[in-house]
Tab-separated table of N, CA, C and O in Angstrom:
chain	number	residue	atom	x	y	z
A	12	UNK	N	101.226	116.698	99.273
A	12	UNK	CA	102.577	116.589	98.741
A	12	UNK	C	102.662	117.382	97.447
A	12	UNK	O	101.848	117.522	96.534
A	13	UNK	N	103.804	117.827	97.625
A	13	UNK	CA	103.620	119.112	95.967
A	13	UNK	C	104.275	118.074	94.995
A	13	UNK	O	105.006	117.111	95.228
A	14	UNK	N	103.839	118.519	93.979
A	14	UNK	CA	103.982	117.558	92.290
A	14	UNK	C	105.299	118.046	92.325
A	14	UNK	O	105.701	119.179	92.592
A	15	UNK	N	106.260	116.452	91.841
A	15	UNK	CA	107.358	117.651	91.547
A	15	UNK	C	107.697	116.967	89.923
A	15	UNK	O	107.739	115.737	89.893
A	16	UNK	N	107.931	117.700	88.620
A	16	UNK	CA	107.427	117.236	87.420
A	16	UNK	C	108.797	116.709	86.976
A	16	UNK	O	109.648	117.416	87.516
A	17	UNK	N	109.335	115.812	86.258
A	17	UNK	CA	110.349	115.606	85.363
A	17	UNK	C	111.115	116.721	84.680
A	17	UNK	O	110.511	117.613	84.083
A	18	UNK	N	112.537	116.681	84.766
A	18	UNK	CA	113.017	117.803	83.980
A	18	UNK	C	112.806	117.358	82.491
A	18	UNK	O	112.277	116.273	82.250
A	19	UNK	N	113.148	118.049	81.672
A	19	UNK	CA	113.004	117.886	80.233
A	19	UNK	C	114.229	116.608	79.931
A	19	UNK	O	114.013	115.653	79.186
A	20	UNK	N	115.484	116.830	80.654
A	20	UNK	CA	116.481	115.522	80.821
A	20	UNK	C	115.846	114.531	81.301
A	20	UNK	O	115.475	113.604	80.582
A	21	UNK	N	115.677	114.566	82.295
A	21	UNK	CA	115.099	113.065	82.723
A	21	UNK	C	113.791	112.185	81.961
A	21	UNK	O	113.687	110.978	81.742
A	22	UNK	N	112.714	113.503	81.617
A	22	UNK	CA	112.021	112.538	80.520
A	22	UNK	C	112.989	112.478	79.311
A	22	UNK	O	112.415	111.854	78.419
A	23	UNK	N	113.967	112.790	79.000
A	23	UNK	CA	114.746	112.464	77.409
A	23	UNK	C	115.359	110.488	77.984
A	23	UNK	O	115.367	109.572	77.162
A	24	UNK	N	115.717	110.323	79.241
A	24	UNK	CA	116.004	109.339	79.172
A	24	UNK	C	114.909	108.572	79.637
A	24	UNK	O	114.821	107.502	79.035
A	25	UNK	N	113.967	108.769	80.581
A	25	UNK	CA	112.388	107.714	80.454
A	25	UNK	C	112.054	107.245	78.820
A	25	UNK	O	112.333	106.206	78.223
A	26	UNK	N	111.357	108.443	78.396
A	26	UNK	CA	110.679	107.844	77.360
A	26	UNK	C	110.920	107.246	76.533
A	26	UNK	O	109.882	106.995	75.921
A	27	UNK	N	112.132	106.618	75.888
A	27	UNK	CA	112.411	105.919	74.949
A	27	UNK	C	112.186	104.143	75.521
A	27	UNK	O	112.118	103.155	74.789
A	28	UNK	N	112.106	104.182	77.080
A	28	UNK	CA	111.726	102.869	77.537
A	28	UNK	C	110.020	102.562	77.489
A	28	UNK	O	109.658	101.392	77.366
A	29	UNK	N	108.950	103.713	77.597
A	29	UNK	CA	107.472	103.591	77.348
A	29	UNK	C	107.402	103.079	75.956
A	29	UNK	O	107.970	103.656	75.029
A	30	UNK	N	106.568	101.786	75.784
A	30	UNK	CA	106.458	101.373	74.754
A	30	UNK	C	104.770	101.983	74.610
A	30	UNK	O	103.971	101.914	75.543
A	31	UNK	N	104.458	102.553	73.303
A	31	UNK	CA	103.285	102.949	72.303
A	31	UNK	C	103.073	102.339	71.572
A	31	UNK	O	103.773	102.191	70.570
A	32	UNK	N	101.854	101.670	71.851
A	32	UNK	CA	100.833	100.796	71.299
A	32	UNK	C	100.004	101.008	69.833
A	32	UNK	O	99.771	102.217	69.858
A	33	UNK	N	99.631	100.662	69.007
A	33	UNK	CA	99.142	101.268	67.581
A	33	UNK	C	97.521	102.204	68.488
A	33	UNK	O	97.002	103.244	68.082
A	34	UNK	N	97.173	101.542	69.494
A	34	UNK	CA	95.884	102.784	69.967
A	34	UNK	C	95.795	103.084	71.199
A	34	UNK	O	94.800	103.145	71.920
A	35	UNK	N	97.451	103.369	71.535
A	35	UNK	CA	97.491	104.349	72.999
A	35	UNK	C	99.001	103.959	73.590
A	35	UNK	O	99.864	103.219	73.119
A	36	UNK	N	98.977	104.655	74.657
A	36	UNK	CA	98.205	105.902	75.047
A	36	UNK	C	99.275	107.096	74.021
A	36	UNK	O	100.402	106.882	73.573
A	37	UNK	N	98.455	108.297	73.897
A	37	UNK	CA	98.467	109.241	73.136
A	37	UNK	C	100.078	110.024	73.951
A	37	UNK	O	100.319	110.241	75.138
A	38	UNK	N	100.776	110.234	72.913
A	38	UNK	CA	102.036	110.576	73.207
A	38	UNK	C	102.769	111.887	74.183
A	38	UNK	O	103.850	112.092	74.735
A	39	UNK	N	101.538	112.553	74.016
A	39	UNK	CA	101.235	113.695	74.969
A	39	UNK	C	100.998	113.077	75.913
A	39	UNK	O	102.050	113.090	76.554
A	40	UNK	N	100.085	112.371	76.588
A	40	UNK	CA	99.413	111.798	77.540
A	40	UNK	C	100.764	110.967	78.322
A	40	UNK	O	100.550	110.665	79.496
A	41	UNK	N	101.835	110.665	77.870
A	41	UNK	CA	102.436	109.660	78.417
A	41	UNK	C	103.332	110.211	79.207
A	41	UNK	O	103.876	109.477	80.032
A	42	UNK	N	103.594	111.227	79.161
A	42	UNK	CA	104.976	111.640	80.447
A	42	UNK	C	103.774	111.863	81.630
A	42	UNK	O	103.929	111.292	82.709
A	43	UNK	N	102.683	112.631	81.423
A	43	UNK	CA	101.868	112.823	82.560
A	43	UNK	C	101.322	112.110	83.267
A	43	UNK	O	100.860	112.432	84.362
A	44	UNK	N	101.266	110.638	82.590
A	44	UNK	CA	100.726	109.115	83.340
A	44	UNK	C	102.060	108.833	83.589
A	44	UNK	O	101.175	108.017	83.847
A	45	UNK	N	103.465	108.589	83.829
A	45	UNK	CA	104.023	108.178	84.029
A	45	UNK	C	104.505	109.060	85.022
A	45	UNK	O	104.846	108.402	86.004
A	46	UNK	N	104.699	110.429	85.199
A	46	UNK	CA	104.285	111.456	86.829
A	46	UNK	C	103.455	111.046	87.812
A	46	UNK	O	103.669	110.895	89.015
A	47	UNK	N	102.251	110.847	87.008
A	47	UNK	CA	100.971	110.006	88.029
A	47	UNK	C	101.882	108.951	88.367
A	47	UNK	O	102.290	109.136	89.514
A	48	UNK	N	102.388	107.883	87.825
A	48	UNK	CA	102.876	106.850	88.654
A	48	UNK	C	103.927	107.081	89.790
A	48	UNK	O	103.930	106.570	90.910
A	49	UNK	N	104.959	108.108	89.163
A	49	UNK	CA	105.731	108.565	90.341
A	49	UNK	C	105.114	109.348	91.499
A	49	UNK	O	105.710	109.253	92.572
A	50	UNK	N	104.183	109.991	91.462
A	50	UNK	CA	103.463	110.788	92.415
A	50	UNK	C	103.195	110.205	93.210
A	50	UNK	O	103.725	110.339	94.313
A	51	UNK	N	101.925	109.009	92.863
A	51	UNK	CA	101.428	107.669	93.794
A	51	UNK	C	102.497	107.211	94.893
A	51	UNK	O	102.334	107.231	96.113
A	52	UNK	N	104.068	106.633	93.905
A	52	UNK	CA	104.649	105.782	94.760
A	52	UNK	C	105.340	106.783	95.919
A	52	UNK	O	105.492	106.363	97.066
A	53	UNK	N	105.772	108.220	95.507
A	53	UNK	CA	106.357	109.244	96.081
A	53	UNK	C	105.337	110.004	97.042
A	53	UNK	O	105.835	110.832	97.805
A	54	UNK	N	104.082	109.824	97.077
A	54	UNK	CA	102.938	110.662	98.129
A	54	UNK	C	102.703	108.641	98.969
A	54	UNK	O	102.251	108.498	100.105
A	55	UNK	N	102.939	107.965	98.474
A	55	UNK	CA	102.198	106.327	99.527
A	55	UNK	C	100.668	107.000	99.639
A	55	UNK	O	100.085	106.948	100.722
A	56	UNK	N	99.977	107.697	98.359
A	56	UNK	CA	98.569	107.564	98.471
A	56	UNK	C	98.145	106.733	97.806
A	56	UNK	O	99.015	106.016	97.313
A	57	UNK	N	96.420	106.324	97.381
A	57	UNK	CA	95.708	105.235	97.082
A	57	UNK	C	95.707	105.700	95.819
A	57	UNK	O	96.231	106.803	95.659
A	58	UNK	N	95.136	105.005	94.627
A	58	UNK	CA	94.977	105.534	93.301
A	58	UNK	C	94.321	106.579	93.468
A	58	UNK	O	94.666	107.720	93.160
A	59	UNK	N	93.282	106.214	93.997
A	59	UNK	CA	92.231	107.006	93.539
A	59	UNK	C	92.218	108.389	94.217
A	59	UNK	O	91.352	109.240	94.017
A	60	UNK	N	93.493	108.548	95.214
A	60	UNK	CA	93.515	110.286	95.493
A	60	UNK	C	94.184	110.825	94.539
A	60	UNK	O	94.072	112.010	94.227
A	61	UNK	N	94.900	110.052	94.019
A	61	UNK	CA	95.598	110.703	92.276
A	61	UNK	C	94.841	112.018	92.022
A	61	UNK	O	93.626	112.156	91.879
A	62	UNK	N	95.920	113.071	91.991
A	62	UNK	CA	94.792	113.994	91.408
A	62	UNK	C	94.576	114.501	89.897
A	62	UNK	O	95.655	114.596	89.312
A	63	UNK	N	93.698	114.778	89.278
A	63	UNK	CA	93.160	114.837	88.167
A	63	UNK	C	94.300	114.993	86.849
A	63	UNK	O	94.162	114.501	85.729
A	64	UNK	N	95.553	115.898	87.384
A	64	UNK	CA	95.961	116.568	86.520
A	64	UNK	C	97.133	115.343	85.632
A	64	UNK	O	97.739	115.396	84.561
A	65	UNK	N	97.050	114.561	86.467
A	65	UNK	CA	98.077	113.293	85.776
A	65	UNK	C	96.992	112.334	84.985
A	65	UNK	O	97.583	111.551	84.242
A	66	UNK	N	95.482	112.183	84.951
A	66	UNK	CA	94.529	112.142	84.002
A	66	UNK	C	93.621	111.369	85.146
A	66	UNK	O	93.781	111.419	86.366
A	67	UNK	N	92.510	110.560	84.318
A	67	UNK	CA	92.142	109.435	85.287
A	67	UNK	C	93.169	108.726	86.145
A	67	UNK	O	94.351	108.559	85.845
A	68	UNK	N	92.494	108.287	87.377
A	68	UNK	CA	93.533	107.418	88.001
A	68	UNK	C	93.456	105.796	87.285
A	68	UNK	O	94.441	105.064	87.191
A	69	UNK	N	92.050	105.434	86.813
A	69	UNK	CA	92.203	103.984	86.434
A	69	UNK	C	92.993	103.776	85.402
A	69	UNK	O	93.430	102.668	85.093
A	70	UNK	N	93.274	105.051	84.680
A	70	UNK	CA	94.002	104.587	83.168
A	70	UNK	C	95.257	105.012	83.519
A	70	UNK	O	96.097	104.496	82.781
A	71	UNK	N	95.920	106.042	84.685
A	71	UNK	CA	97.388	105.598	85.317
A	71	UNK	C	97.329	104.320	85.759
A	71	UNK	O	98.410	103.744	85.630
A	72	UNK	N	96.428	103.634	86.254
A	72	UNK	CA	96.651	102.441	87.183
A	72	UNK	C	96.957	101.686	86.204
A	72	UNK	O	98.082	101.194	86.124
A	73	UNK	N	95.875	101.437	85.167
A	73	UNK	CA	96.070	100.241	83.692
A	73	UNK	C	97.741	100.343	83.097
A	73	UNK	O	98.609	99.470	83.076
A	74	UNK	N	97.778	101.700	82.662
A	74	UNK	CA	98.940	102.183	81.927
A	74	UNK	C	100.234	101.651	83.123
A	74	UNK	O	101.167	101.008	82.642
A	75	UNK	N	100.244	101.870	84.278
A	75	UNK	CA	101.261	101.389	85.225
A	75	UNK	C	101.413	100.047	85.214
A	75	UNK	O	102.530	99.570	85.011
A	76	UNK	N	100.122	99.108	85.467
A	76	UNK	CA	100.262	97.814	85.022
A	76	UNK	C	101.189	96.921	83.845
A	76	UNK	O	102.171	96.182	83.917
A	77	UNK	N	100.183	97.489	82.574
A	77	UNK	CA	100.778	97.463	81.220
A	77	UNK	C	102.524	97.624	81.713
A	77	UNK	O	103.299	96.670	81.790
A	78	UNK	N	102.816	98.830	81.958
A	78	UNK	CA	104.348	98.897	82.096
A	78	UNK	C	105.012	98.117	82.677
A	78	UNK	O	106.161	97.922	82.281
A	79	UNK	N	104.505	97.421	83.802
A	79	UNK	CA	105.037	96.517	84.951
A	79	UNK	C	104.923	95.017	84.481
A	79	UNK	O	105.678	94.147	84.914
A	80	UNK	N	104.166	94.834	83.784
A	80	UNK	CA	103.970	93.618	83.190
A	80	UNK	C	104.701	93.255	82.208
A	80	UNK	O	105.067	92.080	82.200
A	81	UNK	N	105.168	94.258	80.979
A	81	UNK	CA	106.186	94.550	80.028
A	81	UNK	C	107.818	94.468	80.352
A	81	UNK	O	108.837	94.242	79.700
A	82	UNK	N	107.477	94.786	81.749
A	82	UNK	CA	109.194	94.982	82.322
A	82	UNK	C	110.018	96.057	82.018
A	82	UNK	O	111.133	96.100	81.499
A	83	UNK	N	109.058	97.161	82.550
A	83	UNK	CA	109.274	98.362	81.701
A	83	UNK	C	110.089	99.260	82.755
A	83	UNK	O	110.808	100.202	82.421
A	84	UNK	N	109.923	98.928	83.787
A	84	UNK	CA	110.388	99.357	84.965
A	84	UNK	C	112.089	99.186	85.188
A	84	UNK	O	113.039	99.924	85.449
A	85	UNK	N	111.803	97.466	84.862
A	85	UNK	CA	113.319	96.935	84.901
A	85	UNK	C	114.460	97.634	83.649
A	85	UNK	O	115.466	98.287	83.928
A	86	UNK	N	114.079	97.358	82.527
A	86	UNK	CA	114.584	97.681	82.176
A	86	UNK	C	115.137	99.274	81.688
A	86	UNK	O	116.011	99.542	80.865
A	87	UNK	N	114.412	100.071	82.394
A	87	UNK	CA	114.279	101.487	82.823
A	87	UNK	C	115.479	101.389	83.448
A	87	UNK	O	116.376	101.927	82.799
A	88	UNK	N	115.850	100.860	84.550
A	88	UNK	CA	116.883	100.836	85.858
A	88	UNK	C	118.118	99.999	85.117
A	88	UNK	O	119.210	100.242	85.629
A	89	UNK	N	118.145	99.133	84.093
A	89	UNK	CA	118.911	98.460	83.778
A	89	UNK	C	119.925	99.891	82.411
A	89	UNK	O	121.122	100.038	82.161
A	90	UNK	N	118.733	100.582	81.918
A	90	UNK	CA	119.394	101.239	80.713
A	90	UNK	C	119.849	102.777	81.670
A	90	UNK	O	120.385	103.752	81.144
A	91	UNK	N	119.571	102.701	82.791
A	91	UNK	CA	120.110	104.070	83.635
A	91	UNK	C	121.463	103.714	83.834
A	91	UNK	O	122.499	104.024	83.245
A	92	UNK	N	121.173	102.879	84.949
A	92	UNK	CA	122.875	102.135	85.353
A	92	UNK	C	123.793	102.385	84.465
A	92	UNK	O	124.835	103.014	84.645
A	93	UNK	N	123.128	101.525	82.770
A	93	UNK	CA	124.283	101.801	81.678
A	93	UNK	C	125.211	103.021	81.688
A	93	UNK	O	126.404	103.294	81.821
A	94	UNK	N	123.922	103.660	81.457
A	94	UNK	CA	124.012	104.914	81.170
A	94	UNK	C	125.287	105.672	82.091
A	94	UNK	O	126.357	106.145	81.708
A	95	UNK	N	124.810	105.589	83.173
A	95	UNK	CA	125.716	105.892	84.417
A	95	UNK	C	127.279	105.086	84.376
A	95	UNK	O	128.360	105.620	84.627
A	96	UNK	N	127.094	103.972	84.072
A	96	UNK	CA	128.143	103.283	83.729
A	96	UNK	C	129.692	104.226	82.526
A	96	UNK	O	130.870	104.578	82.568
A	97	UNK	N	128.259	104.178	81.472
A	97	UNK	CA	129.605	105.028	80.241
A	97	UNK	C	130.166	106.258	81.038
A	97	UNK	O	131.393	106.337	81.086
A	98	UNK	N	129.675	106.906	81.460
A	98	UNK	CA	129.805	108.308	82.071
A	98	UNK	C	130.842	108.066	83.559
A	98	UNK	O	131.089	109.006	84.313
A	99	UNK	N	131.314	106.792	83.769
A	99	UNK	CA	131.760	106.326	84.485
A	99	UNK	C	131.491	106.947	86.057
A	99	UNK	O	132.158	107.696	86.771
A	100	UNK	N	130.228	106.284	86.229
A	100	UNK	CA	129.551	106.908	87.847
A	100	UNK	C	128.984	106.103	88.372
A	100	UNK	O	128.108	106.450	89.164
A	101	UNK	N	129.244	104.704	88.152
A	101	UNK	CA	129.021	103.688	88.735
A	101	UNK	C	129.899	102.798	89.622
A	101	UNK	O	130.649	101.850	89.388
A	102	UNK	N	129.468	103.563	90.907
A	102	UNK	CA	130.644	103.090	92.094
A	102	UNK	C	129.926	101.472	92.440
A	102	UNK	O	128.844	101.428	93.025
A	103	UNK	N	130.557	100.339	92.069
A	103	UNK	CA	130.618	99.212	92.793
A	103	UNK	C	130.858	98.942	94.297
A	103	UNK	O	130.278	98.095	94.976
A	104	UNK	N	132.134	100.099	94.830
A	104	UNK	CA	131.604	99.537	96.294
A	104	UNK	C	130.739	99.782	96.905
A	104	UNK	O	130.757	99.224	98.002
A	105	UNK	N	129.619	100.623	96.651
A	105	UNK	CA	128.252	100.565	96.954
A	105	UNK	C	127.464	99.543	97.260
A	105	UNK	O	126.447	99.559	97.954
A	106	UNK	N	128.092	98.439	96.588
A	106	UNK	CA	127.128	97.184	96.079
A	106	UNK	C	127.304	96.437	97.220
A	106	UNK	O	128.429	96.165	97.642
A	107	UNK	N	126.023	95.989	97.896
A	107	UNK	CA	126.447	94.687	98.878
A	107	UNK	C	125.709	93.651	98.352
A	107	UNK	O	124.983	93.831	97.374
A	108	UNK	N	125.848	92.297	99.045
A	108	UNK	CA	124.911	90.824	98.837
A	108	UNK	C	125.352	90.204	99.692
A	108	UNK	O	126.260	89.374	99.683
A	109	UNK	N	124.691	90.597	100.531
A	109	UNK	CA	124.357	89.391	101.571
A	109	UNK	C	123.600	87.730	101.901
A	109	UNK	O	122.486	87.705	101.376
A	110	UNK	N	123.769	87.057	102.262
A	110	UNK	CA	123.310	85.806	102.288
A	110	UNK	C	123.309	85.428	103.700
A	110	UNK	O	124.419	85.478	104.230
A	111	UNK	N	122.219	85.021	104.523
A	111	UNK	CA	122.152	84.523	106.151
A	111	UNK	C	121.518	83.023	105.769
A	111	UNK	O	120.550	83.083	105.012
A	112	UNK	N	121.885	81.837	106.143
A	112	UNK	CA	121.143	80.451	106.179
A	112	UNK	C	120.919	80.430	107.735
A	112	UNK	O	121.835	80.584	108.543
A	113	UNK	N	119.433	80.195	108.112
A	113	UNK	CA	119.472	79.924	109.430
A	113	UNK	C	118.334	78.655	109.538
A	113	UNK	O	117.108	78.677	109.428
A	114	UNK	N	118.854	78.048	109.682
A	114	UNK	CA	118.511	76.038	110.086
A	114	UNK	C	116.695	77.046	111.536
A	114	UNK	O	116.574	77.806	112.497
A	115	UNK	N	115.788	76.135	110.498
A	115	UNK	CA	114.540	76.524	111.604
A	115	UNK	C	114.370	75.041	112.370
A	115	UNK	O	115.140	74.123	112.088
A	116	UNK	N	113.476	74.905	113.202
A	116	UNK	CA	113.074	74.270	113.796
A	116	UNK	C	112.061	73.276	113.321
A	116	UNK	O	110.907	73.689	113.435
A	117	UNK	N	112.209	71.861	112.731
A	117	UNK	CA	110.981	71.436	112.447
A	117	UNK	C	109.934	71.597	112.577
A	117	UNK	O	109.118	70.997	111.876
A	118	UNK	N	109.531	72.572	113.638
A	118	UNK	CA	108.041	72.821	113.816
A	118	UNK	C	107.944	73.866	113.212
A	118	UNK	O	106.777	74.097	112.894
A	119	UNK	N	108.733	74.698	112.870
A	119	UNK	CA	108.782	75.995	112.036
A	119	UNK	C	107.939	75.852	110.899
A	119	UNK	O	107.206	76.785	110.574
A	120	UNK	N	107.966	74.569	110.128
A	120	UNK	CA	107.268	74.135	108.885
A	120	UNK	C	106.344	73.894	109.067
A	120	UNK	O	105.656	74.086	108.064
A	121	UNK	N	105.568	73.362	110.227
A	121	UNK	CA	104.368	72.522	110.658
A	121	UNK	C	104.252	70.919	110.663
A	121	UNK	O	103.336	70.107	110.796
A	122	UNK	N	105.704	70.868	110.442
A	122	UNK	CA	105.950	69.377	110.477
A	122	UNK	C	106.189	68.663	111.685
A	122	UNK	O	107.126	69.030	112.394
A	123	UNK	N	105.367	67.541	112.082
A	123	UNK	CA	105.041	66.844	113.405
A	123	UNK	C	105.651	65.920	113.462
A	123	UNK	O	105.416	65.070	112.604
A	124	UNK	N	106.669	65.648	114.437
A	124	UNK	CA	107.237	64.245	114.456
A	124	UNK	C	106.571	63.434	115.863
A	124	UNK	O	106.801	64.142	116.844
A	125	UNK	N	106.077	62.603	116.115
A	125	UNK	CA	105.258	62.372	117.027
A	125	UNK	C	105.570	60.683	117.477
A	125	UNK	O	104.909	60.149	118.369
């Protein structure tokens, strides 16, 4: 799968959601681990075919964690929307929510009436 890299726009609106730690990761280092993460989810390969140029794969994997654990993700998608919002490009009828209730079968649970 070919790398395909962030425009200089799109990292202007990522990076202000990567939070930097007083000893890492190094500020250079962070758009290219955060490619590595898009690469991974955009190729459905394993870490460890990660290839070199987005750095180690264990310290994309850590650094992806860290982010996911932070809620770094969410609120990534929450400050886009905004974003999209002011600029008024946020079509609502897009939006569905669905809800199905379907009544199972007591045995469905493993519950024995005997």
């Amino acid at each position: 799968m070919t790398r395909r890299q962030l425009t200089d726009k799109e990292w202007g609106y990522v990076e202000p959601y990567l939070p930097i730690g007083e000893y890492g990761p190094y500020p250079k280092k962070l758009r290219e681990q955060f490619e590595g993460v898009i690469w991974k989810f955009r190729s459905g390969a394993q870490w460890r075919e990660m290839p070199a140029e987005f750095g180690a794969w264990p310290t994309v994997y850590n650094r992806f964690r860290q982010w996911r654990d932070a809620g770094v993700f969410e609120n990534l998608l929450e400050g886009l929307i905004a974003k999209a919002a002011e600029r008024g490009e946020v079509d609502l009828s897009l939006v569905s929510v669905d809800s199905t209730t379907a009544r199972a079968h007591h045995d469905a649970a493993g519950m024995r009436l005997d």
